[in-house]
Amino acid sequence: MDTIKTYLENMFMQLPRTPEVLKAKEELLSMMEDKYNELKAEGKTENEAVGIVISEFGNLEELAAELGINAYVTGNRGQNRQAFGGNDDRYDQDRESGREYNSEGFYVTMDAATEFMEEQRKFGIRIGLGVLMCICSPILLIIFGGIGDDDINNLLSWISSGPLLTVGLGFLFLLIAAAVGIFIFSGLRMNKYECLKTEKFYLDFQTESYVREQQEEFKASFTVCLVLGVVLCILSVVPVCVVALVLPDASMSILVCVAALLLLVGVGVWLIIYAGVRNTGYKVLLQEDEYDYKKKEKSRLIEAVSSVYWPVITCIYLGYSFITGRWGSSWMIWVVAGVLYGAVEGILGGTGSRRRR
C-alpha cells in the first residue's frame, strides 16, 4: 500500500495544491485503497494487487474529467513539455534553464526522459558512424596502392607519384571531414542534456519504471552488439594472415585484405560504440554507476583538474623533447603522467567523499 501512496504522490506532484486538486487526490486514494483491499481479499499477492491498481488508476489524464481536475491536468501537460519540468510554485525555478528544483534536484518529466533516450540512441548511431568513416578513410588509398605493383614495398613510391593519388587522398580527407562534422553536430545536439550528467535530478515513479523497462528490453541487444563488435575486430586480421601465408607475393590481394580489415574493424567499433552510448543513456537517467548523484561532485572536480593537468603535461613533453632532442625516450613522460593522474584522481575522490561526510 505504501507503493500506491508513493505513486499517487508522484502523479499529483506537478499539480497546484488547490482545494479541488487535494479533494481529487483524496478521492483517488480512496478508490485505489478500495480496489487494493478487494484484490487482496481475492487472494492476490502484494505485487499483483499493486500492479493491477496502478494499471487501472495510474493514468491521471484518463481520470481527470471524472475527478473534476481536467483543466489542471491539461494545463500542466502543456507546461511539462519544457526541457526538464513544468511550472509549479512549490519549487524555486531557475529562470534561465526552465528547470525546477527541490531537495532532490530538478524534476525530469516523462516527455523529457523519452526525448533524451531517443536523442542518445541517435547520438550513438552518429558517433559510431563518424568513427567508422575515420577508420575506413584510407581504404581507397591502400587499394589503389596495389594497382600495377608486384611488390607491396612500392606503396610509398606510388603514393608520391601515382595517378590515383588525388582520388585516394580526396576520399580520405572527404570522409574525415564528414566525420568531424558529424562529431561537432552530435556534440551540439547533446549539449542541452549535459546537466543530466553533472547535476542532481529525480524522476517520478511512472517515468523511472518506463526507463527501467526500456533498459531491460535493450539488454539483449546490448550484449549482441558488444559480442559481435568484439568478434569482428578479432576476426578482421584473419583474411590478411591467410592471404599472406598462402599468397605471400600477391601484394594486391594483401592490400585488399588490409582494406577489408579496416572495414570489419570499423563496423565492429560502430556496434560497440552504439551499444555503449545507448546503454549509458539509461544509466544517466537512472543515476547509476558513475552517474550516481553522489559521484557527480567528484566528477566535476576531476574534470576541472584534468582540463589543467593534461595541457601542462603536453607542454612539459614538448619542451623537454625540443630542448634535449630526446624524442625517442621522452614518450616515457606520458607513462609517468598516466600513473600520476590515477593517483591524483584517487586523492580527489577521497577528498570529495570526506567533504560530503
Coordinates of C-alpha atoms in Angstrom, one line a residue:
M1 CA 0.0 0.0 0.0
D2 CA 2.9 2.3 0.6
T3 CA 3.9 1.9 -3.0
I4 CA 0.5 3.0 -4.1
K5 CA 0.7 6.1 -1.9
T6 CA 4.1 7.0 -3.3
Y7 CA 2.9 6.5 -6.8
L8 CA -0.1 8.8 -6.1
E9 CA 2.2 11.5 -4.7
N10 CA 4.2 11.4 -7.9
M11 CA 1.1 11.6 -10.0
F12 CA 0.0 14.8 -8.3
M13 CA 3.5 16.3 -7.9
Q14 CA 3.2 18.8 -10.7
L15 CA -0.3 20.0 -10.0
P16 CA -1.1 23.1 -7.9
R17 CA -2.2 22.5 -4.3
T18 CA -5.7 23.9 -4.8
P19 CA -8.8 22.6 -2.8
E20 CA -10.1 20.9 -6.0
V21 CA -6.8 19.1 -6.6
L22 CA -6.5 18.0 -2.9
K23 CA -10.0 16.7 -2.9
A24 CA -9.4 14.8 -6.1
K25 CA -6.3 13.3 -4.7
E26 CA -8.2 12.0 -1.6
E27 CA -10.9 10.6 -3.8
L28 CA -8.4 8.8 -6.0
L29 CA -6.6 7.4 -2.9
S30 CA -9.9 6.1 -1.6
M31 CA -10.6 4.4 -4.9
M32 CA -7.2 2.8 -5.1
E33 CA -7.4 1.6 -1.5
D34 CA -10.8 0.0 -2.1
K35 CA -9.5 -1.8 -5.2
Y36 CA -6.4 -2.9 -3.4
N37 CA -8.3 -4.3 -0.5
E38 CA -10.7 -6.1 -2.9
L39 CA -7.8 -7.7 -4.7
K40 CA -6.2 -8.8 -1.5
A41 CA -9.4 -10.4 -0.4
E42 CA -9.5 -12.3 -3.7
G43 CA -6.1 -13.8 -2.8
K44 CA -3.9 -11.7 -4.9
T45 CA -0.3 -11.2 -3.8
E46 CA 1.0 -7.7 -2.7
N47 CA 2.8 -7.2 -6.1
E48 CA -0.1 -8.4 -8.1
A49 CA -2.6 -6.1 -6.3
V50 CA -0.3 -3.1 -6.6
G51 CA 0.3 -3.7 -10.3
I52 CA -3.4 -4.0 -11.1
V53 CA -4.3 -0.9 -9.1
I54 CA -1.6 1.2 -10.8
S55 CA -2.6 -0.1 -14.2
E56 CA -6.3 0.8 -13.6
F57 CA -5.8 4.2 -11.8
G58 CA -2.3 5.2 -12.9
N59 CA -3.2 7.5 -15.8
L60 CA -4.3 10.8 -14.4
E61 CA -5.3 12.2 -17.8
E62 CA -7.9 9.5 -18.2
L63 CA -9.3 10.1 -14.7
A64 CA -9.1 13.9 -14.8
A65 CA -12.6 14.6 -16.1
E66 CA -14.2 12.2 -13.5
L67 CA -12.2 13.8 -10.7
G68 CA -13.1 17.3 -11.8
I69 CA -9.5 18.5 -12.4
N70 CA -9.3 18.3 -16.2
A71 CA -8.4 21.9 -16.5
Y72 CA -5.4 21.5 -14.1
V73 CA -4.1 18.3 -15.8
T74 CA -4.5 19.7 -19.3
G75 CA -2.7 23.0 -18.4
N76 CA 0.0 21.1 -16.6
R77 CA 0.6 18.8 -19.6
G78 CA 1.5 21.8 -21.8
Q79 CA 3.9 23.1 -19.1
N80 CA 5.6 19.8 -18.8
R81 CA 6.7 19.9 -22.4
Q82 CA 9.5 22.3 -21.4
A83 CA 13.0 20.9 -21.3
F84 CA 13.1 19.2 -18.0
G85 CA 10.0 20.2 -15.9
G86 CA 6.8 22.1 -15.6
N87 CA 6.0 25.3 -13.8
D88 CA 5.0 24.7 -10.2
D89 CA 5.1 27.4 -7.5
R90 CA 6.2 24.8 -4.9
Y91 CA 9.7 25.0 -6.2
D92 CA 12.3 27.7 -6.8
Q93 CA 12.6 28.0 -10.6
D94 CA 15.8 28.5 -12.5
R95 CA 14.6 31.1 -15.0
E96 CA 17.4 30.6 -17.4
S97 CA 17.1 26.8 -17.8
G98 CA 13.4 26.4 -17.1
R99 CA 14.1 23.6 -14.6
E100 CA 12.6 23.3 -11.2
Y101 CA 14.5 22.4 -8.0
N102 CA 13.6 20.9 -4.7
S103 CA 15.7 18.9 -2.1
E104 CA 16.1 16.1 -4.7
G105 CA 17.3 18.3 -7.5
F106 CA 15.3 19.2 -10.6
Y107 CA 12.4 17.2 -12.0
V108 CA 12.7 15.4 -15.3
T109 CA 9.3 14.7 -16.9
M110 CA 8.3 11.6 -18.9
D111 CA 8.4 13.6 -22.2
A112 CA 12.0 14.9 -21.4
A113 CA 13.2 11.4 -20.4
T114 CA 11.8 9.9 -23.6
E115 CA 13.3 12.7 -25.7
F116 CA 16.7 12.1 -24.1
M117 CA 16.6 8.4 -24.7
E118 CA 15.8 8.9 -28.4
E119 CA 18.5 11.6 -28.8
Q120 CA 21.0 9.3 -27.0
R121 CA 20.2 6.5 -29.4
K122 CA 20.7 8.8 -32.5
F123 CA 23.9 10.1 -30.8
G124 CA 25.3 6.6 -30.6
I125 CA 24.5 5.9 -34.2
R126 CA 26.1 9.1 -35.4
I127 CA 29.3 8.9 -33.3
G128 CA 29.7 5.2 -34.3
L129 CA 29.3 6.2 -38.0
G130 CA 31.8 9.0 -37.6
V131 CA 34.4 6.6 -36.2
L132 CA 33.6 4.1 -38.9
M133 CA 34.3 6.7 -41.5
C134 CA 37.6 7.7 -40.0
I135 CA 38.8 4.1 -39.8
C136 CA 37.7 3.4 -43.4
S137 CA 39.0 6.6 -44.9
P138 CA 42.4 5.2 -46.1
I139 CA 40.8 2.2 -47.8
L140 CA 40.9 3.6 -51.4
L141 CA 44.5 4.8 -50.9
I142 CA 45.5 1.4 -49.8
I143 CA 43.7 -0.5 -52.6
F144 CA 44.9 1.9 -55.3
G145 CA 48.4 1.4 -54.0
G146 CA 48.4 -2.2 -55.2
I147 CA 47.4 -1.4 -58.8
G148 CA 50.2 -2.3 -61.1
D149 CA 52.6 -3.1 -58.3
D150 CA 54.0 -6.5 -57.8
D151 CA 55.8 -5.6 -54.6
I152 CA 53.9 -4.2 -51.6
N153 CA 57.0 -2.2 -50.7
N154 CA 56.4 0.0 -53.7
L155 CA 53.4 1.5 -52.0
L156 CA 55.3 4.6 -50.7
S157 CA 56.7 5.4 -54.1
W158 CA 53.3 5.0 -55.6
I159 CA 51.8 7.4 -53.1
S160 CA 54.3 10.1 -54.1
S161 CA 53.7 9.8 -57.8
G162 CA 50.8 7.5 -58.6
P163 CA 48.0 8.7 -60.9
L164 CA 45.3 7.8 -58.4
L165 CA 46.8 9.8 -55.6
T166 CA 44.2 12.6 -55.9
V167 CA 41.3 10.1 -55.7
G168 CA 42.7 8.2 -52.8
L169 CA 43.7 11.3 -50.8
G170 CA 40.5 13.1 -51.7
F171 CA 38.4 10.1 -50.4
L172 CA 40.4 10.1 -47.2
F173 CA 40.0 13.8 -46.4
L174 CA 36.4 13.8 -47.5
L175 CA 35.5 11.0 -45.1
I176 CA 37.5 12.6 -42.2
A177 CA 35.9 16.0 -42.8
A178 CA 32.4 14.5 -42.9
A179 CA 33.2 12.5 -39.7
V180 CA 34.4 15.7 -37.9
G181 CA 31.2 17.5 -39.0
I182 CA 29.2 14.6 -37.5
F183 CA 31.1 14.8 -34.2
I184 CA 30.5 18.5 -33.9
F185 CA 26.8 18.3 -34.9
S186 CA 26.2 15.5 -32.5
G187 CA 28.0 17.2 -29.6
L188 CA 26.0 20.4 -30.1
R189 CA 22.7 18.4 -30.2
M190 CA 23.5 16.8 -26.8
N191 CA 24.7 19.9 -25.1
K192 CA 21.3 20.7 -23.5
Y193 CA 21.4 17.3 -21.8
E194 CA 24.8 17.8 -20.1
C195 CA 23.0 18.8 -16.9
L196 CA 21.7 15.2 -16.5
K197 CA 25.3 14.0 -16.2
T198 CA 26.5 16.7 -13.8
E199 CA 23.5 17.8 -11.7
K200 CA 21.2 16.1 -9.3
F201 CA 17.6 15.3 -10.5
Y202 CA 14.7 13.0 -9.9
L203 CA 12.1 11.1 -11.9
D204 CA 8.6 10.2 -10.8
F205 CA 7.6 6.6 -10.3
Q206 CA 6.0 6.2 -13.7
T207 CA 8.9 7.7 -15.6
E208 CA 11.5 5.7 -13.7
S209 CA 9.6 2.5 -14.3
Y210 CA 9.4 3.2 -18.0
V211 CA 13.2 3.9 -18.2
R212 CA 14.0 0.7 -16.4
E213 CA 11.7 -1.2 -18.7
Q214 CA 13.5 0.2 -21.7
Q215 CA 16.8 -0.6 -20.2
E216 CA 15.7 -4.3 -19.7
E217 CA 14.5 -4.5 -23.2
F218 CA 17.8 -3.3 -24.6
K219 CA 20.0 -5.7 -22.5
A220 CA 19.8 -8.5 -25.1
S221 CA 20.6 -6.1 -28.0
F222 CA 23.5 -4.6 -25.9
T223 CA 25.0 -8.0 -25.4
V224 CA 24.7 -9.0 -29.1
C225 CA 26.2 -5.7 -30.3
L226 CA 29.1 -5.9 -27.9
V227 CA 29.9 -9.5 -28.6
L228 CA 29.5 -9.1 -32.4
G229 CA 31.7 -6.0 -32.4
V230 CA 34.5 -7.6 -30.4
V231 CA 34.3 -10.7 -32.6
L232 CA 34.5 -8.6 -35.8
C233 CA 37.6 -6.8 -34.5
I234 CA 39.3 -10.0 -33.6
L235 CA 38.5 -11.9 -36.9
S236 CA 39.4 -8.9 -39.1
V237 CA 43.1 -10.0 -39.1
V238 CA 42.3 -13.5 -40.4
P239 CA 42.0 -12.7 -44.1
V240 CA 45.3 -10.8 -44.0
C241 CA 47.1 -13.6 -42.2
V242 CA 45.6 -16.3 -44.5
V243 CA 46.5 -14.5 -47.8
A244 CA 49.9 -13.5 -46.5
L245 CA 50.7 -17.2 -45.8
V246 CA 49.1 -18.7 -48.9
L247 CA 50.0 -15.9 -51.4
P248 CA 53.0 -14.1 -50.0
D249 CA 53.9 -12.4 -53.3
A250 CA 50.4 -11.2 -54.2
S251 CA 50.6 -7.7 -53.0
M252 CA 47.3 -6.6 -54.4
S253 CA 45.4 -9.4 -52.6
I254 CA 47.1 -8.5 -49.3
L255 CA 46.2 -4.8 -49.8
V256 CA 42.6 -5.7 -50.4
C257 CA 42.6 -7.8 -47.3
V258 CA 44.0 -4.9 -45.3
A259 CA 41.2 -2.7 -46.6
A260 CA 38.7 -5.5 -45.6
L261 CA 40.4 -5.5 -42.2
L262 CA 39.7 -1.8 -41.7
L263 CA 36.1 -2.2 -42.8
L264 CA 35.5 -5.1 -40.4
V265 CA 37.2 -3.2 -37.5
G266 CA 35.1 -0.1 -38.4
V267 CA 31.8 -2.0 -38.3
G268 CA 32.8 -3.7 -35.1
V269 CA 33.8 -0.4 -33.4
W270 CA 30.5 1.1 -34.6
L271 CA 28.5 -1.7 -32.9
I272 CA 30.5 -1.3 -29.7
I273 CA 30.1 2.5 -29.6
Y274 CA 26.3 2.4 -30.4
A275 CA 25.6 -0.2 -27.7
G276 CA 27.8 1.6 -25.1
V277 CA 26.3 5.1 -25.8
R278 CA 22.7 3.9 -25.8
N279 CA 23.3 1.9 -22.6
T280 CA 24.9 4.9 -21.0
G281 CA 21.7 6.9 -21.6
Y282 CA 19.8 4.6 -19.3
K283 CA 22.4 4.9 -16.6
V284 CA 22.3 8.7 -16.9
L285 CA 18.5 8.8 -16.3
L286 CA 18.6 6.2 -13.5
Q287 CA 21.7 7.8 -12.0
E288 CA 23.6 4.5 -11.8
D289 CA 27.3 3.7 -11.6
E290 CA 29.5 6.7 -12.5
Y291 CA 26.3 8.8 -12.9
D292 CA 25.2 8.3 -9.3
Y293 CA 24.4 11.7 -7.9
K294 CA 26.9 11.2 -5.0
K295 CA 29.7 10.8 -7.6
K296 CA 28.8 13.8 -9.7
E297 CA 30.6 16.3 -7.4
K298 CA 33.7 14.2 -7.6
S299 CA 33.4 14.0 -11.4
R300 CA 33.2 17.8 -11.7
L301 CA 36.3 18.3 -9.6
I302 CA 38.3 15.7 -11.6
E303 CA 37.2 17.3 -14.8
A304 CA 38.4 20.7 -13.7
V305 CA 41.8 19.3 -12.7
S306 CA 42.1 17.3 -16.0
S307 CA 41.5 20.5 -18.0
V308 CA 44.7 21.9 -16.5
Y309 CA 46.7 18.7 -15.9
W310 CA 47.0 17.3 -19.4
P311 CA 47.8 20.6 -21.2
V312 CA 50.6 21.1 -18.6
I313 CA 51.9 17.6 -19.3
T314 CA 51.8 18.3 -23.1
C315 CA 53.9 21.5 -22.5
I316 CA 56.4 19.5 -20.4
Y317 CA 56.7 16.8 -23.1
L318 CA 57.2 19.2 -26.0
G319 CA 59.5 21.5 -24.0
Y320 CA 61.7 18.6 -22.8
S321 CA 61.8 17.0 -26.3
F322 CA 62.7 20.2 -28.2
I323 CA 65.3 21.2 -25.7
T324 CA 67.1 17.8 -25.3
G325 CA 66.2 16.3 -28.7
R326 CA 65.4 13.0 -27.0
W327 CA 62.2 12.2 -28.8
G328 CA 63.0 8.5 -28.7
S329 CA 62.7 8.4 -24.9
S330 CA 60.6 11.4 -24.0
W331 CA 57.4 9.4 -24.6
M332 CA 58.0 8.0 -21.1
I333 CA 56.6 11.3 -19.8
W334 CA 53.2 10.1 -20.8
V335 CA 53.6 6.8 -19.0
V336 CA 54.6 8.6 -15.8
A337 CA 51.8 11.2 -16.3
G338 CA 49.2 8.5 -16.6
V339 CA 50.3 6.8 -13.4
L340 CA 50.3 10.1 -11.6
Y341 CA 46.9 11.0 -12.9
G342 CA 45.5 7.8 -11.5
A343 CA 46.9 8.8 -8.1
V344 CA 45.5 12.4 -8.4
E345 CA 42.1 11.0 -9.3
G346 CA 42.1 8.7 -6.3
I347 CA 43.1 11.6 -4.0
L348 CA 40.4 13.9 -5.3
G349 CA 37.8 11.1 -5.0
G350 CA 38.8 10.6 -1.3
T351 CA 38.7 14.3 -0.7
G352 CA 35.2 14.6 -2.2
S353 CA 34.0 11.7 -0.1
R354 CA 35.3 13.3 3.1
R355 CA 33.8 16.6 2.1
R356 CA 30.3 15.0 1.7
R357 CA 30.6 13.4 5.2

